[in-house]
Short mmCIF file of C-alpha atoms and ligand atoms in Angstrom, two decimals:
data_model
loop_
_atom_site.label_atom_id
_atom_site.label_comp_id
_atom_site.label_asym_id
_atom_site.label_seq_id
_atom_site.Cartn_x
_atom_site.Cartn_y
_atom_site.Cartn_z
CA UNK M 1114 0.00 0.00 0.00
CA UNK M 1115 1.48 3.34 -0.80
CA UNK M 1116 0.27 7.17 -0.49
CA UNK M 1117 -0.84 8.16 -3.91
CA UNK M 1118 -1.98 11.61 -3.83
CA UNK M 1119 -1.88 14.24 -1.02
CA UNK M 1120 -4.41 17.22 -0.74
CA UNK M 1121 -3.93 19.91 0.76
CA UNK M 1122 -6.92 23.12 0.63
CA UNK M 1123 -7.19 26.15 2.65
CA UNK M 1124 -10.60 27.54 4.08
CA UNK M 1125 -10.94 30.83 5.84
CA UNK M 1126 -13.73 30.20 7.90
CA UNK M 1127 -15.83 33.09 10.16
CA UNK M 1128 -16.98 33.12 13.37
CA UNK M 1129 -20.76 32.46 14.19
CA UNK M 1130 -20.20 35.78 16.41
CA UNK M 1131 -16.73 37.83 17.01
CA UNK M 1132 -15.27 36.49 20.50
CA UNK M 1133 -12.65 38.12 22.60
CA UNK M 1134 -9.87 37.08 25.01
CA UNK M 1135 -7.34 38.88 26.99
CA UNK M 1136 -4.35 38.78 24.50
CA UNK M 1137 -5.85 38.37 21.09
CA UNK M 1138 -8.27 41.00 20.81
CA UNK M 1139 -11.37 40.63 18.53
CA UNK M 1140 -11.68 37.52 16.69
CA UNK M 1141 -14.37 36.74 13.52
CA UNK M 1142 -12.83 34.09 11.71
CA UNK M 1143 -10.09 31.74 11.70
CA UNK M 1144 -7.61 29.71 9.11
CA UNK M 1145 -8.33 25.94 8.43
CA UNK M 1146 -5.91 23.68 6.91
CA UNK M 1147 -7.13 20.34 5.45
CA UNK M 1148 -5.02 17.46 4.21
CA UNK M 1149 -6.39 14.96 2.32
CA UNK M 1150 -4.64 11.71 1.65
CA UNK M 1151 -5.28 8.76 -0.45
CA UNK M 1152 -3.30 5.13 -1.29
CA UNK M 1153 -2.84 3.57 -4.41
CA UNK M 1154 -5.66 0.89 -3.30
CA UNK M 1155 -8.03 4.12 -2.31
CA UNK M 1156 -7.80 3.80 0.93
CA UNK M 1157 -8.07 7.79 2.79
CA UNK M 1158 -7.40 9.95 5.74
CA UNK M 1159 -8.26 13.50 6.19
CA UNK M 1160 -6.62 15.51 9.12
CA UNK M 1161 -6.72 19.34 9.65
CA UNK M 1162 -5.24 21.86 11.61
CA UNK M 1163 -6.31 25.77 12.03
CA UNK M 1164 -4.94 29.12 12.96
CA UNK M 1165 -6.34 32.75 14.60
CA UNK M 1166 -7.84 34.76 12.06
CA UNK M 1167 -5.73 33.92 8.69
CA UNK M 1168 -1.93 34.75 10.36
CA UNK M 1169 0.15 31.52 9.31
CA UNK M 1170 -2.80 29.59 7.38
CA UNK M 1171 -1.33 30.50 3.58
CA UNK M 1172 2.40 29.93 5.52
CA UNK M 1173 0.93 26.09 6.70
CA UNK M 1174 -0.90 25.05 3.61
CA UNK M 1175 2.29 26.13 1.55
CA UNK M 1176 4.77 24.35 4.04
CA UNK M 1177 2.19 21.08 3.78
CA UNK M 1178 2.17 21.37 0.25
CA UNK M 1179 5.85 21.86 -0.98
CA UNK M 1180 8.09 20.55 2.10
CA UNK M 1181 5.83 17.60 3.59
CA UNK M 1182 3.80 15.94 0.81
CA UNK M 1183 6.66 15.10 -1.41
CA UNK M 1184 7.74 13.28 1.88
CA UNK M 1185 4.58 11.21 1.76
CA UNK M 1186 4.00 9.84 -1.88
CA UNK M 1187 5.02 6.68 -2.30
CA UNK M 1188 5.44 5.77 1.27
CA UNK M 1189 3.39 2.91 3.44
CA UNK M 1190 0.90 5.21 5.09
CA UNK M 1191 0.47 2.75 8.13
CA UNK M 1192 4.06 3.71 9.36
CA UNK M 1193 3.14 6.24 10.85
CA UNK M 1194 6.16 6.93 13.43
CA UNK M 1195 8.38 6.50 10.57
CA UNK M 1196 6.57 9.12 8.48
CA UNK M 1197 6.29 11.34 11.37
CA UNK M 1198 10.04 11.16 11.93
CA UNK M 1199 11.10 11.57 8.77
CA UNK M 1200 8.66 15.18 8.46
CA UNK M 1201 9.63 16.00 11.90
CA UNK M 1202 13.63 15.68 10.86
CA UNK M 1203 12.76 17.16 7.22
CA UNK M 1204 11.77 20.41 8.93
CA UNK M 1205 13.60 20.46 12.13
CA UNK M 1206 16.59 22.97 11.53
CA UNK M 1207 13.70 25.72 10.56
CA UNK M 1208 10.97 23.70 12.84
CA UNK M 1209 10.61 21.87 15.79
CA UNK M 1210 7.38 24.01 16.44
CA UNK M 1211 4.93 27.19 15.14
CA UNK M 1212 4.53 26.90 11.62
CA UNK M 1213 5.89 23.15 10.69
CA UNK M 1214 4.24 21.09 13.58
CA UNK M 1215 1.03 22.90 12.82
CA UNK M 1216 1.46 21.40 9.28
CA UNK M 1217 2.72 18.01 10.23
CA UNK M 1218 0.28 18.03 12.95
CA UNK M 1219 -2.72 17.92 9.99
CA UNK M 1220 -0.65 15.49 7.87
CA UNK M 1221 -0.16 12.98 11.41
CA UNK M 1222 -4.56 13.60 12.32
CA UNK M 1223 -5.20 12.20 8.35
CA UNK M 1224 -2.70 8.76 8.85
CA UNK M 1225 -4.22 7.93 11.77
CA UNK M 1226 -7.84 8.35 10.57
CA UNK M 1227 -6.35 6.52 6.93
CA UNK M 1228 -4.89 3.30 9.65
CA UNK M 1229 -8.20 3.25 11.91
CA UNK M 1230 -10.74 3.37 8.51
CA UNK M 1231 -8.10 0.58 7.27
CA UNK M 1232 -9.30 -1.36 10.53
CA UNK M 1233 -12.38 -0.67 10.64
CA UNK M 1234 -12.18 0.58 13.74
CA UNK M 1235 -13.28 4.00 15.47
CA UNK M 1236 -10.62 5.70 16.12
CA UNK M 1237 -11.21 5.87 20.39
CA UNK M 1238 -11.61 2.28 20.41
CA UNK M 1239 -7.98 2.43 17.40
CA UNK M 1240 -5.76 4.51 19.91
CA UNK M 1241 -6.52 1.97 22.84
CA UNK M 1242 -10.42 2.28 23.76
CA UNK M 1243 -10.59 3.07 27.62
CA UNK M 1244 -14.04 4.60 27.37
CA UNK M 1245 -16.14 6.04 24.19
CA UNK M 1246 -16.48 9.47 26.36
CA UNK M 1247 -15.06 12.46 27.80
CA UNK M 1248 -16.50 15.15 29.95
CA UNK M 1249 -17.09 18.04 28.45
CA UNK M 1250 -17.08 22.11 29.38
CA UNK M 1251 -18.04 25.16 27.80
CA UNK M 1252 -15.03 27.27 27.04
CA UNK M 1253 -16.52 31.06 26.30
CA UNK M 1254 -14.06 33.16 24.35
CA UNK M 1255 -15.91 36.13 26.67
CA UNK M 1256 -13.55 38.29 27.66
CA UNK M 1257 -16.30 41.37 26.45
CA UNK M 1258 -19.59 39.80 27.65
CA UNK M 1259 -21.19 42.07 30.70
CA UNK M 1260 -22.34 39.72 33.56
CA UNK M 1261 -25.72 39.52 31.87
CA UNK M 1262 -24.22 37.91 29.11
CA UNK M 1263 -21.78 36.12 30.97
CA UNK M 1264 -25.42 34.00 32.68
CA UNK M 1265 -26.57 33.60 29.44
CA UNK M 1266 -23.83 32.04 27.96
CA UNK M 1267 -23.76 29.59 30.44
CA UNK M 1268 -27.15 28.60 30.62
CA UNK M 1269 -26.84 27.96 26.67
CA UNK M 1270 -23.88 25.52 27.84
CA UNK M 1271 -26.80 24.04 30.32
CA UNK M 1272 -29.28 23.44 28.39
CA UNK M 1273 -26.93 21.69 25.41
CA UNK M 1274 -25.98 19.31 28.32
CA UNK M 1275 -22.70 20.59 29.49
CA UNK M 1276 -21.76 21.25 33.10
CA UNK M 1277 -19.09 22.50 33.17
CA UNK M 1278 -18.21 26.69 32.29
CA UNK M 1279 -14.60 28.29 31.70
CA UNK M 1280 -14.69 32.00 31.17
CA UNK M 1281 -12.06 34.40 30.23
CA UNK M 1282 -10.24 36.57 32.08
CA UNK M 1283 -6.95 38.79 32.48
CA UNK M 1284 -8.02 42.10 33.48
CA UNK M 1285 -6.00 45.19 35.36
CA UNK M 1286 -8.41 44.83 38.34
CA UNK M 1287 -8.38 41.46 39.86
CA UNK M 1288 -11.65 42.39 42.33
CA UNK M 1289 -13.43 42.76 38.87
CA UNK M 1290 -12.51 39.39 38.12
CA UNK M 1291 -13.87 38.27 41.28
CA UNK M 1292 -17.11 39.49 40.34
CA UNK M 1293 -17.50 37.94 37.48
CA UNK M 1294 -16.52 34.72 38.80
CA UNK M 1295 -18.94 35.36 42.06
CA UNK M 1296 -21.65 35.96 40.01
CA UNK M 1297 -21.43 32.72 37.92
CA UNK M 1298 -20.11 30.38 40.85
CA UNK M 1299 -23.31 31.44 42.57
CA UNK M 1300 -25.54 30.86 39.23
CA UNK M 1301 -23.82 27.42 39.04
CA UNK M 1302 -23.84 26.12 42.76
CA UNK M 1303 -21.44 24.40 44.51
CA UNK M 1304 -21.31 21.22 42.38
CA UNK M 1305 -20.45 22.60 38.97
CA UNK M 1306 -16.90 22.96 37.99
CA UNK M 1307 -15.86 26.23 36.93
CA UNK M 1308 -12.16 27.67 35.44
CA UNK M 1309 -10.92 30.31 34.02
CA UNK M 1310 -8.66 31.31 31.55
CA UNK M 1311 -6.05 34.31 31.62
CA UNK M 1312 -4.64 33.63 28.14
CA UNK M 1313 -0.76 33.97 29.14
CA UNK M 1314 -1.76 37.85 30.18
CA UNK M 1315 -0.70 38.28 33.67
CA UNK M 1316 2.94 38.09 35.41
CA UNK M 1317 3.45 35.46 38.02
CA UNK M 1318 3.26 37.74 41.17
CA UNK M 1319 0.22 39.23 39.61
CA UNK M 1320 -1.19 35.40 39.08
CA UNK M 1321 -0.48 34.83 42.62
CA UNK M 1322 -2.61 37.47 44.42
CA UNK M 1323 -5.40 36.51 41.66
CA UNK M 1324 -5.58 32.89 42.33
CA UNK M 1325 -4.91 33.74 46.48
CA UNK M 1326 -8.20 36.15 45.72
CA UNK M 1327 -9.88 33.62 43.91
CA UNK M 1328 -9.74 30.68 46.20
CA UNK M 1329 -12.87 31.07 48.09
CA UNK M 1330 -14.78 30.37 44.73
CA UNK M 1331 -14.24 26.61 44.41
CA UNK M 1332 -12.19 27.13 40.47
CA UNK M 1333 -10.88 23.67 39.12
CA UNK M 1334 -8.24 25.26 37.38
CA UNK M 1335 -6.25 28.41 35.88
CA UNK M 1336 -5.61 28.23 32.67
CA UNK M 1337 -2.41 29.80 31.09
CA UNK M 1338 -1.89 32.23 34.02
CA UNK M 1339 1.45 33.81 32.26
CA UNK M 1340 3.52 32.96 29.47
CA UNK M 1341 4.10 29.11 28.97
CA UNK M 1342 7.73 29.70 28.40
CA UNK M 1343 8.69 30.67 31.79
CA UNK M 1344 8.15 27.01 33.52
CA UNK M 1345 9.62 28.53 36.82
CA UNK M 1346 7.07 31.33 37.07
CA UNK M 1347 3.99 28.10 36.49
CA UNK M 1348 5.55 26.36 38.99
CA UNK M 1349 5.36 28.73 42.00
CA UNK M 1350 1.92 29.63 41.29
CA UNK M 1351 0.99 25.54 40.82
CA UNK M 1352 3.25 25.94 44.28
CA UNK M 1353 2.07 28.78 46.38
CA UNK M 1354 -1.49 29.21 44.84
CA UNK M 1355 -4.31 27.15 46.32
CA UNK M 1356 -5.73 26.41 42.71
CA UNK M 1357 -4.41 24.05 40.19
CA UNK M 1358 -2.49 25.49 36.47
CA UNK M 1359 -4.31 24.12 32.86
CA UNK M 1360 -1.47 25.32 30.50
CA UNK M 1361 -0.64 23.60 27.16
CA UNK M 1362 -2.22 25.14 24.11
CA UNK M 1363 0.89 27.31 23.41
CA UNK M 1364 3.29 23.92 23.63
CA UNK M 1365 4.16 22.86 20.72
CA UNK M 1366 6.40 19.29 21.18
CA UNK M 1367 6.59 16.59 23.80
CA UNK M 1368 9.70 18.23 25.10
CA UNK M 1369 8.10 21.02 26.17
CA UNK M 1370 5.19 18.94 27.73
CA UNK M 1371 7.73 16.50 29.39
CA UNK M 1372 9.83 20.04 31.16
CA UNK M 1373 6.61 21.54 32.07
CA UNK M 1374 4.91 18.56 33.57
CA UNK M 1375 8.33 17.14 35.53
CA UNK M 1376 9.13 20.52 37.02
CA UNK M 1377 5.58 20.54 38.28
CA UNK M 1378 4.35 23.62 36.60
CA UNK M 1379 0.91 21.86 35.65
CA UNK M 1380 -1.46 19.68 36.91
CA UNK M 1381 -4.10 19.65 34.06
CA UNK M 1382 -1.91 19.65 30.46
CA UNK M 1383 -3.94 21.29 27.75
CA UNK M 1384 -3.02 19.49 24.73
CA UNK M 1385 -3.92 19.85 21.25
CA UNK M 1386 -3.39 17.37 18.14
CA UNK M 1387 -3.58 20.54 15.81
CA UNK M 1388 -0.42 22.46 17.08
CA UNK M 1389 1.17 19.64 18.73
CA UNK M 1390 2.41 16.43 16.13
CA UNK M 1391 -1.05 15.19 15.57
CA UNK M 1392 -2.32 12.23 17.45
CA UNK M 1393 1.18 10.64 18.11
CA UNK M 1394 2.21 13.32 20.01
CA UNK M 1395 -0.28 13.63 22.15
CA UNK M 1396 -0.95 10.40 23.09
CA UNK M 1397 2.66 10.29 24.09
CA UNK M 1398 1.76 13.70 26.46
CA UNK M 1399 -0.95 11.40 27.38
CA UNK M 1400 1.45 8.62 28.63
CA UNK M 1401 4.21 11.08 30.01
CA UNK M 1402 1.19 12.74 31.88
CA UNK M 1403 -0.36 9.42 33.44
CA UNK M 1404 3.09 8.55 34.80
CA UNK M 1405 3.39 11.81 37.07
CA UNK M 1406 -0.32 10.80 38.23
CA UNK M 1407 -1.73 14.07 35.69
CA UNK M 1408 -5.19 14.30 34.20
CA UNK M 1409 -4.85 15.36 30.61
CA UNK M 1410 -7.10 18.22 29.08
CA UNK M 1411 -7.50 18.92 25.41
CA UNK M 1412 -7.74 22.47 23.85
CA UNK M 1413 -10.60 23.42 21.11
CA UNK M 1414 -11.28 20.72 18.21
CA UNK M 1415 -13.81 19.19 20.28
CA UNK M 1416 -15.10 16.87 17.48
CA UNK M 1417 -11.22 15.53 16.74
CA UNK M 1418 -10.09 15.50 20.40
CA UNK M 1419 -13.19 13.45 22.10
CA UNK M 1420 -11.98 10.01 20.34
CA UNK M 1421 -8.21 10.84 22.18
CA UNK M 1422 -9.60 11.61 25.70
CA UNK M 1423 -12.04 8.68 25.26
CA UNK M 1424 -9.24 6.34 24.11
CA UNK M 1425 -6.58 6.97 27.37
CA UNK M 1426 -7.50 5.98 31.13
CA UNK M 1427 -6.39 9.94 32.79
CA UNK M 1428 -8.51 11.77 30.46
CA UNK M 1429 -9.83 15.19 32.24
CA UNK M 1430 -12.56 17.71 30.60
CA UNK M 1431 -12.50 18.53 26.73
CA UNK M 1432 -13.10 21.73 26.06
CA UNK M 1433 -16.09 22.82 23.61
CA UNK M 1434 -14.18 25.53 21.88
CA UNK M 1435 -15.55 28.34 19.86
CA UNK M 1436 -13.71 28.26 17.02
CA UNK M 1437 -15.61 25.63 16.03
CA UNK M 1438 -16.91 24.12 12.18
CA UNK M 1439 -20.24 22.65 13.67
CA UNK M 1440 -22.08 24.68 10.59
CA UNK M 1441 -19.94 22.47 8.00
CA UNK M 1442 -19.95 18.99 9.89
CA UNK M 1443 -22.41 16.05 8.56
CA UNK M 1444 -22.31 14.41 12.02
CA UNK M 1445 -23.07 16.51 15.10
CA UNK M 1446 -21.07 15.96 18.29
CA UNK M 1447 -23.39 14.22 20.54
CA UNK M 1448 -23.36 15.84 24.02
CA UNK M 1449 -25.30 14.55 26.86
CA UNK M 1450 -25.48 14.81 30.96
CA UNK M 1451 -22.04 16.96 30.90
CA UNK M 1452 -20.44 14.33 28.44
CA UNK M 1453 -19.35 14.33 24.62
CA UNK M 1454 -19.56 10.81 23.06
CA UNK M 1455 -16.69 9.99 20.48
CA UNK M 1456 -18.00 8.64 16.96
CA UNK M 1457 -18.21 5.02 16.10
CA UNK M 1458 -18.02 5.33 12.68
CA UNK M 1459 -14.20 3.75 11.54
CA UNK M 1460 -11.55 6.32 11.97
CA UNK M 1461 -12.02 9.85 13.72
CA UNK M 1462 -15.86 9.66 12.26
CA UNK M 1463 -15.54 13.41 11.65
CA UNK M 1464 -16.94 14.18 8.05
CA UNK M 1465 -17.04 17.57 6.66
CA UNK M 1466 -20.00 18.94 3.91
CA UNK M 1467 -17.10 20.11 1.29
CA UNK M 1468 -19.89 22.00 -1.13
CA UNK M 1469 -21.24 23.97 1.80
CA UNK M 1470 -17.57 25.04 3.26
CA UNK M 1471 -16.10 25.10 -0.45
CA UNK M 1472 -17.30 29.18 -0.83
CA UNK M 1473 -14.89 29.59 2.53
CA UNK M 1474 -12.51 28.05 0.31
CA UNK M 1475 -9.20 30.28 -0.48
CA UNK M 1476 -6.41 29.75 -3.30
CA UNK M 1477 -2.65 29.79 -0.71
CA UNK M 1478 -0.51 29.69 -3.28
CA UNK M 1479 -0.51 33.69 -4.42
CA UNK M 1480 -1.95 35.19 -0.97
CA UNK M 1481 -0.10 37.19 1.39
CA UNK M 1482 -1.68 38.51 5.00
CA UNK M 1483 -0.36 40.86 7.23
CA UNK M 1484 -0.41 40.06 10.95
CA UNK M 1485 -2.36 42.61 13.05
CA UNK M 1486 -0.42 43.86 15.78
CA UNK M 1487 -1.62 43.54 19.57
MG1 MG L 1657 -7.02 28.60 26.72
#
């Protein structure tokens, strides 16, 4: 069996509504990247990856296209960690992360789905099958919402089943935080888990008196209090704070997992197949996780990441992102009593309409996009 033909398309897809957080500003759209691949016997896989607003989408679809898929034709698309290797070395002296694991990352999602369809397996039951769901919370990109808005939000997140609410936060005044959070925990109850979500926007001694101010409001986790690249700074407020760090989505290789999660700087990773390898890398965060006793999380792709939480045994919540391409999916996620249920249908199960995305659909080759400034 050998990879015939590779595929690689670029969609710029909006936003149901603009959403906000505390570092990116205004968002109405985002960059997906879809790689198709199919063998000489017609056997396929599709993976995808995505970007904020259209920064780096022509850069991935270009990298996929000239510096990975001439990699991939002609090669046994079931050997996986030997085609993974062989991208990941291809593009490591100008890679290792940003642009080229985002790419590989899309390439890695559409062998796996190509090996589990071969199978017939889905691909939770595929990647080792430890449960066929995760639990699943509302992650509100709501950094502008007024409290009003805030209790709406979540009881839309209610009444589609979930029960479990992150907001946003990373503002100057850490007692309006506290309101915000107040007002929710108390439209929750006690029982609910709540987080929230900072975005990388605050320093460490700034995180501290938050999280020391936060405490009497129950939070299962901070997410990305500061910058992910200062593993010291995570660790004291993991450390000295009295609530638990989610941090993740801005790692980009299972180095940078392993040196986060050994130094103790984390105690939910936030992984994410899109930015991270694909599915082999983070089922080996996955494994690295469950051996210092850590609960993994997953970060947006909701309909992609379910089957990966469902397949290990130290699965934590998967977030319900908003960037999401609900509008353009044949199958629904089914969510139900606060879980998401991964697809039995052989490989990842997730099938996009292609006529009703294809007028999202861009030409990468001749495009060029500035990158707004923040
Ligand atoms: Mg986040």
């Amino acid at each position: 069996m050998k990879i015939e033909k590779v595929e690689t398309e670029l969609y710029h897809v909006p936003l149901a509504k603009p959403v906000v957080d505390a570092i990116h500003g205004v968002q109405r759209e985002f960059s997906l990247i879809v790689v198709k691949i199919t063998t000489d016997d017609g056997a396929t896989g599709m993976g995808y990856t995505y970007s904020v607003g259209k920064v780096g989408g022509t850069s991935i679809a270009t990298l996929v296209k000239d510096n990975l898929v001439p990699l991939l034709i002609g090669e046994d698309p079931r050997r996986i960690e030997h085609l993974w290797n062989k991208m990941w070395w291809a593009l490591h002296y100008v890679g290792r992360s940003g642009i080229a694991v985002f790419g590989l990352s899309a390439v890695d999602t559409a062998l796996w789905d190509l090996k589990a369809r071969l199978a017939d397996e889905p691909l939770w039951r595929f990647l080792g099958g430890h449960d066929n769901k995760a639990e699943a919370y509302g992650g509100g990109i709501d950094f502008d919402m007024t409290i009003p808005q805030l209790l709406d939000q979540t009881q839309g997140f209610l009444d589609a089943g979930i029960r479990a609410i992150k907001i946003k936060i990373g503002r100057d005044s850490i007692a309006e935080e506290c309101e915000r959070i107040a007002a929710i925990r108390e439209f929750l109850g006690p029982d609910k888990k709540l987080m929230v979500d900072v975005n990388m926007k605050w320093s460490v001694e700034k995180a501290l008196r938050a999280v020391r101010a936060f405490e009497k409001y129950d939070l299962h986790w901070i997410e990305e209090p500061t910058i992910p690249d200062d593993i010291e700074g995570n660790r004291r407020i993991e450390m000295e704070g009295p609530i638990p760090v989610a941090t993740g989505e801005n790692l980009h290789s299972i180095y940078e997992f392993k040196e986060m999660i050994s130094r103790g700087g984390v105690s939910f990773p936030d992984a994410d197949i899109s930015n991270l390898g694909g599915i082999t890398a983070l089922m080996k965060v996955a494994h690295i996780a469950e051996a210092y006793n850590r609960n993994l999380t997953t970060h947006g792709i909701q309909e992609m990441h379910v089957s990966c939480l469902a397949a290990i045994p130290n699965a934590s919540l998967l977030e319900i992102h908003a960037f999401r391409i609900d509008d353009f999916l044949i199958h629904q996620l089914e969510i139900k009593d606060g879980y998401a249920y991964a697809s039995d249908r052989p490989g990842h199960g997730v099938e996009i309409d292609w006529e009703k995305i294809s007028c999202h659909r861009v030409a990468f080759s001749d495009e060029c996009v500035l990158a707004p400034t923040y």
